[in-house]
Amino acid sequence: MKKLIVIMGIATVSIALCAAGIKLHRAYAIADIISDEAAYDMIEKGYRSLSVDEYEKAIADTSVFRLDVRTEEERRADGFIPGTVMIDVQKDDFIEKACEILPKDRTIAVNCRSGRRSKIAAEKLVGLGYDVIELDKGFNAWKDADKPVVIE
């Protein structure tokens, strides 16, 4: 019985180390794009908060899925980053819609207006097993930096 307990303990520690290793690998895989602080965020929080320039470089990769978590009204009034899909994080069905729409095998790039809601969405998505980056200062900072915006 003692051997079984020891073996189970070793297995638990191994699994935890493996999970940490995967997070480290993801952080190092994009180290040329993101800052050290963003890489540490990924390890600590499970997602990476990126500056406008880092975010722009990251979403230039066509495999990255772009997600806007603002309201539809905000999107219509202010525009949006090209190629984003909208799911309002404040709605009760956010998790349900995210699971229906978002691909598990791609990095999800999240943005909102100021960066507050994208962090909330990022935490929820990480909890569902997604690899997530988010625009730290939000869409307002993106617009202030004269990055591309679609207005309908």
PDB file of C-alpha atoms in Angstrom:
ATOM      1  CA  MET A   1       0.000   0.000   0.000  1.00  0.00           C
ATOM      2  CA  LYS A   2       2.845   2.408   0.830  1.00  0.00           C
ATOM      3  CA  LYS A   3       4.433   1.710  -2.562  1.00  0.00           C
ATOM      4  CA  LEU A   4       1.161   2.520  -4.298  1.00  0.00           C
ATOM      5  CA  ILE A   5       0.855   5.818  -2.430  1.00  0.00           C
ATOM      6  CA  VAL A   6       4.458   6.737  -3.291  1.00  0.00           C
ATOM      7  CA  ILE A   7       3.929   5.829  -6.960  1.00  0.00           C
ATOM      8  CA  MET A   8       0.711   7.874  -7.103  1.00  0.00           C
ATOM      9  CA  GLY A   9       2.513  10.821  -5.511  1.00  0.00           C
ATOM     10  CA  ILE A  10       5.327  10.614  -8.052  1.00  0.00           C
ATOM     11  CA  ALA A  11       2.790  10.386 -10.883  1.00  0.00           C
ATOM     12  CA  THR A  12       0.952  13.471  -9.614  1.00  0.00           C
ATOM     13  CA  VAL A  13       4.169  15.479  -9.410  1.00  0.00           C
ATOM     14  CA  SER A  14       5.179  14.287 -12.886  1.00  0.00           C
ATOM     15  CA  ILE A  15       1.862  15.374 -14.375  1.00  0.00           C
ATOM     16  CA  ALA A  16       2.151  18.806 -12.733  1.00  0.00           C
ATOM     17  CA  LEU A  17       5.698  19.234 -14.039  1.00  0.00           C
ATOM     18  CA  CYS A  18       4.602  18.165 -17.512  1.00  0.00           C
ATOM     19  CA  ALA A  19       1.793  20.761 -17.522  1.00  0.00           C
ATOM     20  CA  ALA A  20       4.251  23.451 -16.412  1.00  0.00           C
ATOM     21  CA  GLY A  21       6.632  22.312 -19.147  1.00  0.00           C
ATOM     22  CA  ILE A  22       3.931  22.706 -21.793  1.00  0.00           C
ATOM     23  CA  LYS A  23       3.259  26.250 -20.604  1.00  0.00           C
ATOM     24  CA  LEU A  24       6.987  27.010 -20.672  1.00  0.00           C
ATOM     25  CA  HIS A  25       7.286  25.550 -24.156  1.00  0.00           C
ATOM     26  CA  ARG A  26       4.451  27.768 -25.437  1.00  0.00           C
ATOM     27  CA  ALA A  27       6.058  30.808 -23.822  1.00  0.00           C
ATOM     28  CA  TYR A  28       9.457  30.073 -25.346  1.00  0.00           C
ATOM     29  CA  ALA A  29       7.957  29.228 -28.750  1.00  0.00           C
ATOM     30  CA  ILE A  30       6.853  32.831 -29.209  1.00  0.00           C
ATOM     31  CA  ALA A  31       9.693  34.448 -27.281  1.00  0.00           C
ATOM     32  CA  ASP A  32      10.833  36.367 -30.359  1.00  0.00           C
ATOM     33  CA  ILE A  33       7.411  38.082 -30.521  1.00  0.00           C
ATOM     34  CA  ILE A  34       6.520  38.778 -26.904  1.00  0.00           C
ATOM     35  CA  SER A  35       8.215  40.464 -23.972  1.00  0.00           C
ATOM     36  CA  ASP A  36       9.631  38.591 -20.994  1.00  0.00           C
ATOM     37  CA  GLU A  37       6.768  39.956 -18.899  1.00  0.00           C
ATOM     38  CA  ALA A  38       4.186  38.474 -21.268  1.00  0.00           C
ATOM     39  CA  ALA A  39       5.980  35.122 -21.202  1.00  0.00           C
ATOM     40  CA  TYR A  40       5.890  35.117 -17.401  1.00  0.00           C
ATOM     41  CA  ASP A  41       2.185  36.063 -17.514  1.00  0.00           C
ATOM     42  CA  MET A  42       1.546  32.999 -19.603  1.00  0.00           C
ATOM     43  CA  ILE A  43       3.232  30.780 -17.047  1.00  0.00           C
ATOM     44  CA  GLU A  44       1.573  32.438 -14.056  1.00  0.00           C
ATOM     45  CA  LYS A  45      -1.930  33.213 -15.414  1.00  0.00           C
ATOM     46  CA  GLY A  46      -2.202  30.730 -18.245  1.00  0.00           C
ATOM     47  CA  TYR A  47      -2.466  33.456 -20.905  1.00  0.00           C
ATOM     48  CA  ARG A  48      -0.214  36.218 -22.245  1.00  0.00           C
ATOM     49  CA  SER A  49      -1.017  39.937 -22.168  1.00  0.00           C
ATOM     50  CA  LEU A  50       0.568  41.578 -25.205  1.00  0.00           C
ATOM     51  CA  SER A  51       1.324  45.169 -26.135  1.00  0.00           C
ATOM     52  CA  VAL A  52      -0.245  46.536 -29.317  1.00  0.00           C
ATOM     53  CA  ASP A  53       2.897  45.809 -31.375  1.00  0.00           C
ATOM     54  CA  GLU A  54       3.290  42.305 -29.922  1.00  0.00           C
ATOM     55  CA  TYR A  55      -0.387  41.581 -30.537  1.00  0.00           C
ATOM     56  CA  GLU A  56      -0.140  42.805 -34.126  1.00  0.00           C
ATOM     57  CA  LYS A  57       2.822  40.498 -34.752  1.00  0.00           C
ATOM     58  CA  ALA A  58       1.065  37.563 -33.090  1.00  0.00           C
ATOM     59  CA  ILE A  59      -2.162  37.926 -35.108  1.00  0.00           C
ATOM     60  CA  ALA A  60      -0.191  38.233 -38.336  1.00  0.00           C
ATOM     61  CA  ASP A  61       0.086  34.451 -37.997  1.00  0.00           C
ATOM     62  CA  THR A  62      -2.991  33.264 -39.889  1.00  0.00           C
ATOM     63  CA  SER A  63      -3.381  30.266 -37.582  1.00  0.00           C
ATOM     64  CA  VAL A  64      -4.220  32.605 -34.676  1.00  0.00           C
ATOM     65  CA  PHE A  65      -7.988  32.937 -34.143  1.00  0.00           C
ATOM     66  CA  ARG A  66      -9.073  36.546 -33.453  1.00  0.00           C
ATOM     67  CA  LEU A  67     -11.828  37.080 -30.871  1.00  0.00           C
ATOM     68  CA  ASP A  68     -13.487  40.371 -29.915  1.00  0.00           C
ATOM     69  CA  VAL A  69     -15.370  40.141 -26.597  1.00  0.00           C
ATOM     70  CA  ARG A  70     -16.984  43.612 -26.676  1.00  0.00           C
ATOM     71  CA  THR A  71     -20.680  44.263 -27.184  1.00  0.00           C
ATOM     72  CA  GLU A  72     -22.168  44.404 -30.658  1.00  0.00           C
ATOM     73  CA  GLU A  73     -22.968  48.095 -30.062  1.00  0.00           C
ATOM     74  CA  GLU A  74     -19.293  48.868 -29.333  1.00  0.00           C
ATOM     75  CA  ARG A  75     -18.219  47.015 -32.451  1.00  0.00           C
ATOM     76  CA  ARG A  76     -20.676  48.939 -34.630  1.00  0.00           C
ATOM     77  CA  ALA A  77     -19.771  52.316 -33.098  1.00  0.00           C
ATOM     78  CA  ASP A  78     -15.980  51.966 -32.928  1.00  0.00           C
ATOM     79  CA  GLY A  79     -15.108  49.333 -35.510  1.00  0.00           C
ATOM     80  CA  PHE A  80     -13.019  46.221 -34.959  1.00  0.00           C
ATOM     81  CA  ILE A  81      -9.694  44.570 -35.715  1.00  0.00           C
ATOM     82  CA  PRO A  82      -9.897  42.915 -39.163  1.00  0.00           C
ATOM     83  CA  GLY A  83     -10.755  39.231 -39.112  1.00  0.00           C
ATOM     84  CA  THR A  84     -12.198  39.090 -35.598  1.00  0.00           C
ATOM     85  CA  VAL A  85     -15.187  37.061 -34.526  1.00  0.00           C
ATOM     86  CA  MET A  86     -17.414  38.608 -31.862  1.00  0.00           C
ATOM     87  CA  ILE A  87     -18.643  36.864 -28.710  1.00  0.00           C
ATOM     88  CA  ASP A  88     -19.769  39.207 -25.925  1.00  0.00           C
ATOM     89  CA  VAL A  89     -18.060  38.054 -22.705  1.00  0.00           C
ATOM     90  CA  GLN A  90     -20.747  39.750 -20.604  1.00  0.00           C
ATOM     91  CA  LYS A  91     -23.536  37.552 -21.953  1.00  0.00           C
ATOM     92  CA  ASP A  92     -24.624  34.430 -20.097  1.00  0.00           C
ATOM     93  CA  ASP A  93     -23.955  32.225 -23.115  1.00  0.00           C
ATOM     94  CA  PHE A  94     -20.295  33.267 -23.566  1.00  0.00           C
ATOM     95  CA  ILE A  95     -18.888  29.864 -22.542  1.00  0.00           C
ATOM     96  CA  GLU A  96     -21.411  27.981 -24.648  1.00  0.00           C
ATOM     97  CA  LYS A  97     -20.717  30.084 -27.748  1.00  0.00           C
ATOM     98  CA  ALA A  98     -16.959  29.940 -27.189  1.00  0.00           C
ATOM     99  CA  CYS A  99     -17.053  26.134 -27.055  1.00  0.00           C
ATOM    100  CA  GLU A 100     -19.125  26.033 -30.257  1.00  0.00           C
ATOM    101  CA  ILE A 101     -17.007  28.483 -32.254  1.00  0.00           C
ATOM    102  CA  LEU A 102     -13.420  28.507 -31.011  1.00  0.00           C
ATOM    103  CA  PRO A 103     -10.960  25.886 -32.261  1.00  0.00           C
ATOM    104  CA  LYS A 104      -9.005  24.114 -29.491  1.00  0.00           C
ATOM    105  CA  ASP A 105      -5.988  23.562 -31.744  1.00  0.00           C
ATOM    106  CA  ARG A 106      -5.333  27.274 -32.408  1.00  0.00           C
ATOM    107  CA  THR A 107      -4.182  30.172 -30.262  1.00  0.00           C
ATOM    108  CA  ILE A 108      -7.064  32.506 -29.417  1.00  0.00           C
ATOM    109  CA  ALA A 109      -6.219  36.242 -29.580  1.00  0.00           C
ATOM    110  CA  VAL A 110      -8.711  38.168 -27.429  1.00  0.00           C
ATOM    111  CA  ASN A 111      -9.422  41.884 -27.394  1.00  0.00           C
ATOM    112  CA  CYS A 112     -11.965  44.197 -25.766  1.00  0.00           C
ATOM    113  CA  ARG A 113     -12.230  47.990 -25.391  1.00  0.00           C
ATOM    114  CA  SER A 114      -9.711  48.661 -22.601  1.00  0.00           C
ATOM    115  CA  GLY A 115      -8.212  45.286 -21.699  1.00  0.00           C
ATOM    116  CA  ARG A 116     -10.337  44.498 -18.646  1.00  0.00           C
ATOM    117  CA  ARG A 117     -12.919  42.214 -20.280  1.00  0.00           C
ATOM    118  CA  SER A 118     -10.318  40.491 -22.459  1.00  0.00           C
ATOM    119  CA  LYS A 119      -8.507  39.395 -19.289  1.00  0.00           C
ATOM    120  CA  ILE A 120     -11.776  38.018 -17.888  1.00  0.00           C
ATOM    121  CA  ALA A 121     -12.421  36.189 -21.164  1.00  0.00           C
ATOM    122  CA  ALA A 122      -8.822  34.919 -21.258  1.00  0.00           C
ATOM    123  CA  GLU A 123      -9.163  33.422 -17.772  1.00  0.00           C
ATOM    124  CA  LYS A 124     -12.411  31.696 -18.755  1.00  0.00           C
ATOM    125  CA  LEU A 125     -10.930  30.348 -21.978  1.00  0.00           C
ATOM    126  CA  VAL A 126      -7.755  29.096 -20.292  1.00  0.00           C
ATOM    127  CA  GLY A 127     -10.020  27.260 -17.836  1.00  0.00           C
ATOM    128  CA  LEU A 128     -11.603  25.541 -20.847  1.00  0.00           C
ATOM    129  CA  GLY A 129      -8.207  24.456 -22.164  1.00  0.00           C
ATOM    130  CA  TYR A 130      -7.541  27.113 -24.804  1.00  0.00           C
ATOM    131  CA  ASP A 131      -4.149  28.691 -25.559  1.00  0.00           C
ATOM    132  CA  VAL A 132      -4.851  32.421 -25.185  1.00  0.00           C
ATOM    133  CA  ILE A 133      -3.197  35.775 -25.794  1.00  0.00           C
ATOM    134  CA  GLU A 134      -4.914  39.083 -25.102  1.00  0.00           C
ATOM    135  CA  LEU A 135      -4.463  42.718 -26.085  1.00  0.00           C
ATOM    136  CA  ASP A 136      -3.306  44.264 -22.820  1.00  0.00           C
ATOM    137  CA  LYS A 137      -4.623  47.820 -23.217  1.00  0.00           C
ATOM    138  CA  GLY A 138      -7.464  46.866 -25.537  1.00  0.00           C
ATOM    139  CA  PHE A 139      -8.966  48.133 -28.757  1.00  0.00           C
ATOM    140  CA  ASN A 140      -8.621  51.763 -27.663  1.00  0.00           C
ATOM    141  CA  ALA A 141      -4.823  51.387 -27.582  1.00  0.00           C
ATOM    142  CA  TRP A 142      -4.973  49.591 -30.954  1.00  0.00           C
ATOM    143  CA  LYS A 143      -6.828  52.555 -32.497  1.00  0.00           C
ATOM    144  CA  ASP A 144      -4.550  55.092 -30.781  1.00  0.00           C
ATOM    145  CA  ALA A 145      -1.573  53.342 -32.385  1.00  0.00           C
ATOM    146  CA  ASP A 146      -3.196  53.769 -35.836  1.00  0.00           C
ATOM    147  CA  LYS A 147      -3.470  50.015 -36.418  1.00  0.00           C
ATOM    148  CA  PRO A 148      -5.945  48.689 -39.014  1.00  0.00           C
ATOM    149  CA  VAL A 149      -9.627  48.963 -38.072  1.00  0.00           C
ATOM    150  CA  VAL A 150     -12.758  47.883 -39.945  1.00  0.00           C
ATOM    151  CA  ILE A 151     -15.789  50.138 -39.604  1.00  0.00           C
ATOM    152  CA  GLU A 152     -19.119  48.915 -40.967  1.00  0.00           C
TER     153      GLU A 152
END
